[in-house]
PDB file of C-alpha atoms in Angstrom:
ATOM      1  CA  LYS O   1       3.805  22.348   4.113  1.00 86.00           C
ATOM      2  CA  TRP O   2       0.329  21.026   4.372  1.00 89.00           C
ATOM      3  CA  VAL O   3      -1.077  19.516   1.174  1.00 90.00           C
ATOM      4  CA  LEU O   4      -4.856  19.103   0.845  1.00 91.00           C
ATOM      5  CA  LYS O   5      -6.437  16.599  -1.417  1.00 88.00           C
ATOM      6  CA  ASN O   6     -10.176  16.354  -1.986  1.00 86.00           C
ATOM      7  CA  LYS O   7     -11.256  12.668  -1.949  1.00 77.00           C
ATOM      8  CA  GLY O   8     -14.908  13.160  -2.508  1.00 77.00           C
ATOM      9  CA  GLU O   9     -16.463  12.504   0.854  1.00 82.00           C
ATOM     10  CA  LYS O  10     -13.538  13.924   2.827  1.00 86.00           C
ATOM     11  CA  VAL O  11     -10.513  16.080   2.443  1.00 90.00           C
ATOM     12  CA  ARG O  12      -7.094  14.651   3.367  1.00 86.00           C
ATOM     13  CA  ALA O  13      -4.467  16.954   4.857  1.00 88.00           C
ATOM     14  CA  ARG O  14      -0.898  15.615   4.524  1.00 87.00           C
ATOM     15  CA  LEU O  15       2.269  17.271   5.888  1.00 89.00           C
ATOM     16  CA  VAL O  16       4.934  16.886   3.120  1.00 91.00           C
ATOM     17  CA  VAL O  17       8.439  18.166   2.428  1.00 91.00           C
ATOM     18  CA  ARG O  18      10.290  18.959  -0.772  1.00 88.00           C
ATOM     19  CA  GLU O  19      13.838  17.772  -0.697  1.00 84.00           C
ATOM     20  CA  ILE O  20      16.242  20.029  -2.577  1.00 76.00           C
ATOM     21  CA  LYS O  21      18.766  18.030  -4.475  1.00 69.00           C
ATOM     22  CA  LYS O  22      22.297  19.421  -4.398  1.00 63.00           C
ATOM     23  CA  ALA O  23      25.742  18.373  -5.428  1.00 57.00           C
ATOM     24  CA  LYS O  24      26.920  15.788  -2.843  1.00 59.00           C
ATOM     25  CA  SER O  25      30.245  14.069  -2.071  1.00 53.00           C
ATOM     26  CA  GLU O  26      30.512  10.355  -2.811  1.00 55.00           C
ATOM     27  CA  TYR O  27      30.057   9.648   0.833  1.00 53.00           C
ATOM     28  CA  GLU O  28      26.721  11.561   0.953  1.00 63.00           C
ATOM     29  CA  LYS O  29      25.401  10.359  -2.454  1.00 68.00           C
ATOM     30  CA  LEU O  30      22.155   8.357  -2.473  1.00 76.00           C
ATOM     31  CA  GLU O  31      22.526   5.066  -4.457  1.00 79.00           C
ATOM     32  CA  PRO O  32      19.608   3.690  -6.343  1.00 79.00           C
ATOM     33  CA  SER O  33      19.360   0.930  -3.806  1.00 79.00           C
ATOM     34  CA  ASP O  34      18.784   3.728  -1.105  1.00 82.00           C
ATOM     35  CA  VAL O  35      15.711   5.050  -2.743  1.00 83.00           C
ATOM     36  CA  PHE O  36      14.240   1.993  -4.507  1.00 86.00           C
ATOM     37  CA  SER O  37      11.076   0.340  -3.346  1.00 89.00           C
ATOM     38  CA  ALA O  38       9.426  -2.583  -5.067  1.00 92.00           C
ATOM     39  CA  MET O  39       6.072  -2.476  -6.669  1.00 93.00           C
ATOM     40  CA  PRO O  40       4.015  -5.610  -7.158  1.00 94.00           C
ATOM     41  CA  PRO O  41       3.090  -6.416 -10.722  1.00 91.00           C
ATOM     42  CA  VAL O  42      -0.648  -6.474 -11.658  1.00 87.00           C
ATOM     43  CA  GLU O  43      -0.261 -10.236 -12.162  1.00 93.00           C
ATOM     44  CA  SER O  44       0.059 -10.633  -8.387  1.00 94.00           C
ATOM     45  CA  LEU O  45      -3.629  -9.425  -7.954  1.00 94.00           C
ATOM     46  CA  LYS O  46      -4.760 -11.779 -10.599  1.00 94.00           C
ATOM     47  CA  ALA O  47      -2.779 -14.640  -9.003  1.00 95.00           C
ATOM     48  CA  LEU O  48      -4.444 -13.928  -5.527  1.00 95.00           C
ATOM     49  CA  VAL O  49      -7.925 -13.831  -7.095  1.00 94.00           C
ATOM     50  CA  SER O  50      -7.188 -17.068  -8.973  1.00 94.00           C
ATOM     51  CA  HIS O  51      -5.798 -18.620  -5.718  1.00 94.00           C
ATOM     52  CA  VAL O  52      -8.930 -17.771  -3.907  1.00 94.00           C
ATOM     53  CA  MET O  53     -11.402 -19.005  -6.432  1.00 92.00           C
ATOM     54  CA  THR O  54      -9.402 -22.059  -7.655  1.00 92.00           C
ATOM     55  CA  GLU O  55      -7.815 -23.493  -4.506  1.00 93.00           C
ATOM     56  CA  ARG O  56     -10.926 -22.574  -2.563  1.00 92.00           C
ATOM     57  CA  VAL O  57      -9.530 -23.669   0.862  1.00 93.00           C
ATOM     58  CA  ASP O  58      -6.275 -23.419   2.649  1.00 93.00           C
ATOM     59  CA  LYS O  59      -4.059 -26.311   3.953  1.00 92.00           C
ATOM     60  CA  ARG O  60      -6.457 -26.721   6.864  1.00 93.00           C
ATOM     61  CA  GLY O  61      -9.609 -26.822   4.699  1.00 93.00           C
ATOM     62  CA  ARG O  62     -10.692 -23.256   5.679  1.00 94.00           C
ATOM     63  CA  ILE O  63     -12.425 -21.225   2.983  1.00 94.00           C
ATOM     64  CA  LEU O  64     -10.059 -18.629   1.393  1.00 95.00           C
ATOM     65  CA  VAL O  65     -11.010 -14.907   1.275  1.00 95.00           C
ATOM     66  CA  LEU O  66      -9.325 -11.715  -0.039  1.00 96.00           C
ATOM     67  CA  ALA O  67      -8.745  -8.745   2.285  1.00 96.00           C
ATOM     68  CA  VAL O  68      -7.278  -5.206   1.917  1.00 96.00           C
ATOM     69  CA  PHE O  69      -5.626  -3.467   4.764  1.00 97.00           C
ATOM     70  CA  ASP O  70      -4.618   0.252   4.677  1.00 95.00           C
ATOM     71  CA  VAL O  71      -1.820   1.802   6.807  1.00 96.00           C
ATOM     72  CA  SER O  72      -2.235   5.461   7.605  1.00 92.00           C
ATOM     73  CA  ARG O  73       0.662   7.742   7.161  1.00 91.00           C
ATOM     74  CA  ALA O  74       3.065   5.020   6.164  1.00 94.00           C
ATOM     75  CA  HIS O  75       5.980   7.149   5.189  1.00 93.00           C
ATOM     76  CA  PHE O  76       6.142   8.649   8.692  1.00 94.00           C
ATOM     77  CA  TYR O  77       7.111   5.192  10.172  1.00 95.00           C
ATOM     78  CA  GLY O  78      10.432   4.817   8.375  1.00 93.00           C
ATOM     79  CA  VAL O  79      13.632   5.551  10.290  1.00 92.00           C
ATOM     80  CA  CYS O  80      15.683   8.409   8.775  1.00 90.00           C
ATOM     81  CA  GLU O  81      19.088   7.014   8.304  1.00 87.00           C
ATOM     82  CA  ARG O  82      20.705  10.211   7.194  1.00 87.00           C
ATOM     83  CA  ASP O  83      20.855  13.815   8.411  1.00 88.00           C
ATOM     84  CA  VAL O  84      17.809  15.667   6.848  1.00 89.00           C
ATOM     85  CA  TYR O  85      16.866  19.224   8.149  1.00 91.00           C
ATOM     86  CA  VAL O  86      13.501  20.750   7.300  1.00 91.00           C
ATOM     87  CA  GLU O  87      11.788  24.072   7.849  1.00 90.00           C
ATOM     88  CA  PRO O  88       8.842  23.531  10.121  1.00 88.00           C
ATOM     89  CA  PRO O  89       5.373  24.317   8.832  1.00 86.00           C
ATOM     90  CA  ALA O  90       4.188  27.907   9.181  1.00 86.00           C
ATOM     91  CA  GLU O  91       2.368  27.365  12.485  1.00 89.00           C
ATOM     92  CA  LEU O  92       5.633  26.103  14.015  1.00 88.00           C
ATOM     93  CA  HIS O  93       7.988  28.387  12.191  1.00 88.00           C
ATOM     94  CA  ARG O  94      10.651  30.317  14.311  1.00 90.00           C
ATOM     95  CA  PRO O  95      13.310  32.515  12.905  1.00 91.00           C
ATOM     96  CA  GLY O  96      16.505  30.645  12.564  1.00 91.00           C
ATOM     97  CA  LEU O  97      14.884  27.258  13.542  1.00 91.00           C
ATOM     98  CA  VAL O  98      15.042  24.095  11.600  1.00 92.00           C
ATOM     99  CA  ALA O  99      13.926  20.562  12.521  1.00 92.00           C
ATOM    100  CA  LYS O 100      16.154  17.385  12.192  1.00 93.00           C
ATOM    101  CA  LEU O 101      14.179  14.373  11.124  1.00 93.00           C
ATOM    102  CA  ASN O 102      14.102  11.208  13.193  1.00 94.00           C
ATOM    103  CA  LYS O 103      11.592   9.627  10.812  1.00 94.00           C
ATOM    104  CA  THR O 104      11.095   9.936   7.119  1.00 93.00           C
ATOM    105  CA  MET O 105       8.345  12.134   5.594  1.00 93.00           C
ATOM    106  CA  TYR O 106       6.373  12.325   2.354  1.00 92.00           C
ATOM    107  CA  GLY O 107       8.751  14.008  -0.028  1.00 90.00           C
ATOM    108  CA  THR O 108      12.084  12.719   1.293  1.00 90.00           C
ATOM    109  CA  GLN O 109      13.885  10.699  -1.463  1.00 89.00           C
ATOM    110  CA  ASP O 110      14.375   7.506   0.615  1.00 90.00           C
ATOM    111  CA  ALA O 111      10.889   7.433   2.489  1.00 92.00           C
ATOM    112  CA  SER O 112       9.499   4.573   0.395  1.00 93.00           C
ATOM    113  CA  ASN O 113      12.616   2.559   0.757  1.00 93.00           C
ATOM    114  CA  ALA O 114      12.747   3.041   4.489  1.00 94.00           C
ATOM    115  CA  TRP O 115       8.954   1.984   4.762  1.00 96.00           C
ATOM    116  CA  GLN O 116       9.534  -1.131   2.790  1.00 95.00           C
ATOM    117  CA  LYS O 117      12.457  -2.035   5.027  1.00 95.00           C
ATOM    118  CA  LEU O 118      10.373  -1.541   8.087  1.00 96.00           C
ATOM    119  CA  TRP O 119       7.236  -3.503   7.105  1.00 97.00           C
ATOM    120  CA  GLY O 120       9.374  -6.243   5.614  1.00 97.00           C
ATOM    121  CA  GLU O 121      11.277  -6.705   8.836  1.00 97.00           C
ATOM    122  CA  HIS O 122       7.998  -6.734  10.875  1.00 97.00           C
ATOM    123  CA  LEU O 123       6.631  -9.506   8.554  1.00 98.00           C
ATOM    124  CA  ARG O 124       9.837 -11.555   8.678  1.00 97.00           C
ATOM    125  CA  ASN O 125       9.836 -11.383  12.565  1.00 97.00           C
ATOM    126  CA  ASN O 126       6.344 -12.851  12.366  1.00 97.00           C
ATOM    127  CA  GLY O 127       7.277 -15.853  10.282  1.00 96.00           C
ATOM    128  CA  PHE O 128       6.809 -14.477   6.641  1.00 98.00           C
ATOM    129  CA  GLU O 129       9.029 -14.762   3.750  1.00 97.00           C
ATOM    130  CA  LEU O 130       9.326 -11.953   1.182  1.00 97.00           C
ATOM    131  CA  GLY O 131       9.703 -12.572  -2.570  1.00 95.00           C
ATOM    132  CA  ALA O 132      13.195 -13.225  -3.757  1.00 93.00           C
ATOM    133  CA  SER O 133      12.805 -11.320  -6.973  1.00 92.00           C
ATOM    134  CA  ASN O 134      10.206  -8.881  -5.699  1.00 95.00           C
ATOM    135  CA  PRO O 135      10.174  -8.011  -1.833  1.00 95.00           C
ATOM    136  CA  ALA O 136       6.706  -6.483  -2.202  1.00 96.00           C
ATOM    137  CA  LEU O 137       5.297 -10.066  -2.243  1.00 97.00           C
ATOM    138  CA  TYR O 138       4.955 -11.994   1.035  1.00 98.00           C
ATOM    139  CA  ARG O 139       3.854 -15.502   2.141  1.00 97.00           C
ATOM    140  CA  SER O 140       3.617 -17.806   5.019  1.00 96.00           C
ATOM    141  CA  GLU O 141       2.252 -21.354   5.427  1.00 95.00           C
ATOM    142  CA  LEU O 142      -1.333 -20.047   5.514  1.00 96.00           C
ATOM    143  CA  VAL O 143      -1.185 -16.552   4.028  1.00 97.00           C
ATOM    144  CA  ASN O 144      -0.272 -15.017   0.610  1.00 97.00           C
ATOM    145  CA  GLY O 145      -0.227 -11.363  -0.344  1.00 97.00           C
ATOM    146  CA  PHE O 146       1.533  -8.351  -1.512  1.00 97.00           C
ATOM    147  CA  CYS O 147       2.094  -4.677  -0.411  1.00 97.00           C
ATOM    148  CA  HIS O 148       1.530  -1.687  -2.815  1.00 95.00           C
ATOM    149  CA  GLY O 149       2.516   1.490  -1.202  1.00 92.00           C
ATOM    150  CA  ASP O 150       0.537   1.451   2.048  1.00 93.00           C
ATOM    151  CA  ASP O 151      -2.052  -1.175   1.013  1.00 95.00           C
ATOM    152  CA  PHE O 152      -1.596  -4.795   1.995  1.00 97.00           C
ATOM    153  CA  VAL O 153      -3.640  -7.233  -0.163  1.00 97.00           C
ATOM    154  CA  THR O 154      -3.901 -10.650   1.495  1.00 97.00           C
ATOM    155  CA  ALA O 155      -5.496 -14.025   0.718  1.00 97.00           C
ATOM    156  CA  ALA O 156      -6.054 -16.414   3.588  1.00 97.00           C
ATOM    157  CA  ALA O 157      -8.887 -17.929   5.657  1.00 96.00           C
ATOM    158  CA  GLU O 158     -11.018 -15.452   7.689  1.00 96.00           C
ATOM    159  CA  ASP O 159      -9.286 -16.407  11.018  1.00 96.00           C
ATOM    160  CA  GLN O 160      -5.766 -15.896   9.500  1.00 97.00           C
ATOM    161  CA  ILE O 161      -6.952 -12.594   8.019  1.00 97.00           C
ATOM    162  CA  GLU O 162      -7.812 -11.523  11.594  1.00 96.00           C
ATOM    163  CA  VAL O 163      -4.323 -12.590  12.799  1.00 97.00           C
ATOM    164  CA  PHE O 164      -2.644 -10.784   9.935  1.00 98.00           C
ATOM    165  CA  GLY O 165      -4.580  -7.587  10.706  1.00 97.00           C
ATOM    166  CA  LYS O 166      -3.732  -7.701  14.413  1.00 97.00           C
ATOM    167  CA  MET O 167       0.070  -8.290  13.497  1.00 97.00           C
ATOM    168  CA  LEU O 168      -0.050  -5.101  11.383  1.00 97.00           C
ATOM    169  CA  GLN O 169      -1.753  -3.118  14.142  1.00 97.00           C
ATOM    170  CA  GLU O 170       0.994  -3.983  16.566  1.00 96.00           C
ATOM    171  CA  LYS O 171       3.249  -1.663  14.780  1.00 96.00           C
ATOM    172  CA  PHE O 172       1.158   0.439  12.403  1.00 97.00           C
ATOM    173  CA  ASP O 173      -2.127   2.465  12.396  1.00 96.00           C
ATOM    174  CA  THR O 174      -4.049   0.015  10.257  1.00 97.00           C
ATOM    175  CA  ARG O 175      -7.641  -0.471   9.133  1.00 95.00           C
ATOM    176  CA  ARG O 176      -9.269  -3.153   7.114  1.00 95.00           C
ATOM    177  CA  ILE O 177     -10.884  -1.696   4.060  1.00 92.00           C
ATOM    178  CA  GLY O 178     -12.724  -4.856   2.874  1.00 92.00           C
ATOM    179  CA  LEU O 179     -13.111  -8.560   2.706  1.00 94.00           C
ATOM    180  CA  THR O 180     -14.427 -10.402  -0.217  1.00 93.00           C
ATOM    181  CA  GLY O 181     -15.032 -13.881  -1.367  1.00 90.00           C
ATOM    182  CA  ALA O 182     -17.773 -16.350  -2.330  1.00 83.00           C
ATOM    183  CA  ALA O 183     -19.529 -16.526   1.146  1.00 83.00           C
ATOM    184  CA  LYS O 184     -22.654 -14.605   1.467  1.00 83.00           C
ATOM    185  CA  HIS O 185     -21.737 -12.444   4.400  1.00 89.00           C
ATOM    186  CA  LEU O 186     -18.591 -10.955   2.577  1.00 90.00           C
ATOM    187  CA  ASP O 187     -18.353  -7.917   0.445  1.00 91.00           C
ATOM    188  CA  LYS O 188     -19.263  -8.518  -3.217  1.00 91.00           C
ATOM    189  CA  GLU O 189     -16.985  -5.852  -4.483  1.00 91.00           C
ATOM    190  CA  LEU O 190     -13.875  -4.464  -3.403  1.00 90.00           C
ATOM    191  CA  GLU O 191     -11.450  -1.800  -4.762  1.00 89.00           C
ATOM    192  CA  VAL O 192      -7.793  -3.000  -4.994  1.00 88.00           C
ATOM    193  CA  LEU O 193      -5.200  -0.725  -6.618  1.00 83.00           C
ATOM    194  CA  HIS O 194      -7.975   1.360  -8.163  1.00 85.00           C
ATOM    195  CA  ARG O 195      -9.399  -1.808  -9.691  1.00 90.00           C
ATOM    196  CA  SER O 196     -12.779  -3.329  -8.894  1.00 91.00           C
ATOM    197  CA  VAL O 197     -12.587  -7.011  -7.745  1.00 93.00           C
ATOM    198  CA  ARG O 198     -16.149  -8.267  -8.035  1.00 93.00           C
ATOM    199  CA  VAL O 199     -17.813 -11.572  -6.954  1.00 92.00           C
ATOM    200  CA  ILE O 200     -20.229 -12.733  -9.681  1.00 91.00           C
ATOM    201  CA  ASN O 201     -21.155 -16.029  -8.216  1.00 88.00           C
ATOM    202  CA  ASP O 202     -19.675 -18.985  -6.287  1.00 85.00           C
ATOM    203  CA  GLU O 203     -17.630 -19.872  -9.338  1.00 86.00           C
ATOM    204  CA  LEU O 204     -16.637 -16.524 -10.666  1.00 90.00           C
ATOM    205  CA  MET O 205     -14.708 -13.443  -9.605  1.00 91.00           C
ATOM    206  CA  GLU O 206     -13.803 -10.589 -12.063  1.00 93.00           C
ATOM    207  CA  ILE O 207     -11.307  -7.731 -12.121  1.00 92.00           C
ATOM    208  CA  GLU O 208     -12.371  -4.521 -13.753  1.00 91.00           C
ATOM    209  CA  ALA O 209      -9.712  -2.041 -14.880  1.00 87.00           C
ATOM    210  CA  ASP O 210      -9.380   1.358 -13.336  1.00 85.00           C
ATOM    211  CA  GLN O 211     -12.658   3.108 -14.142  1.00 82.00           C
ATOM    212  CA  LYS O 212     -10.934   6.608 -14.554  1.00 82.00           C
ATOM    213  CA  HIS O 213      -9.503   5.361 -17.835  1.00 84.00           C
ATOM    214  CA  VAL O 214     -12.965   5.192 -19.444  1.00 83.00           C
ATOM    215  CA  PRO O 215     -13.617   8.999 -19.680  1.00 85.00           C
ATOM    216  CA  ARG O 216      -9.968   9.526 -20.735  1.00 87.00           C
ATOM    217  CA  LEU O 217     -10.138   6.986 -23.562  1.00 88.00           C
ATOM    218  CA  SER O 218     -13.439   8.196 -24.665  1.00 87.00           C
ATOM    219  CA  GLU O 219     -12.056  11.810 -24.823  1.00 89.00           C
ATOM    220  CA  ASP O 220      -8.969  10.716 -26.694  1.00 91.00           C
ATOM    221  CA  LEU O 221     -11.051   8.729 -29.295  1.00 90.00           C
ATOM    222  CA  GLY O 222     -13.504  11.520 -29.760  1.00 90.00           C
ATOM    223  CA  LEU O 223     -16.384   9.540 -28.422  1.00 88.00           C
ATOM    224  CA  VAL O 224     -17.620  11.778 -25.603  1.00 86.00           C
ATOM    225  CA  GLN O 225     -20.669  12.837 -27.675  1.00 86.00           C
ATOM    226  CA  GLY O 226     -20.996   9.469 -29.457  1.00 83.00           C
ATOM    227  CA  ASN O 227     -24.035   7.322 -29.315  1.00 84.00           C
ATOM    228  CA  VAL O 228     -24.008   4.014 -27.510  1.00 79.00           C
ATOM    229  CA  VAL O 229     -24.319   1.042 -29.804  1.00 80.00           C
TER     230      VAL O 229
END
């Protein structure tokens, strides 16, 4: 069915399925490795920020910046490697008709795993290495970064950021959300993993925790009506 989410300035409509789990034979059973997808640790963001502000330049002497790319409808790209049948949404419903998935969808158990395989293969084909202990991390000679769901956070010189973005666009519907760093023409604040990455000056960049935790903590501690001191 269609699921609507109010995102403030716009409403996102996403077509999702609900996979019904049932008893399966050993042949059909999904193993943990079939559904697992790696998530980057928060330390990876701290490491990239430190890399940009400490190293300053790449191996060619070009100034480092931090960029965030977003891939639209990521879970629709993965190839469905098993037989999955779904009831079409109401506007396409026909009595006795079901649809067989060629690609994964939001709600299928192995969607995130298939997506990670796909983007990982694309990066490897373009000269990148994936992390040995965490395949959500990637690097090349001039680029470092990680993928969190459908967001790619990348540190490199501006020209390499452009190359990286075009490489993603070759295969996926991609847009660059922001570009930050010490240079004056760059964004001074960027949202990454619901955290605010903010440039204070040429020597300092800070990471602020997810702001949605503030009202939750205030409520839990009984400070909603408290005075500021």
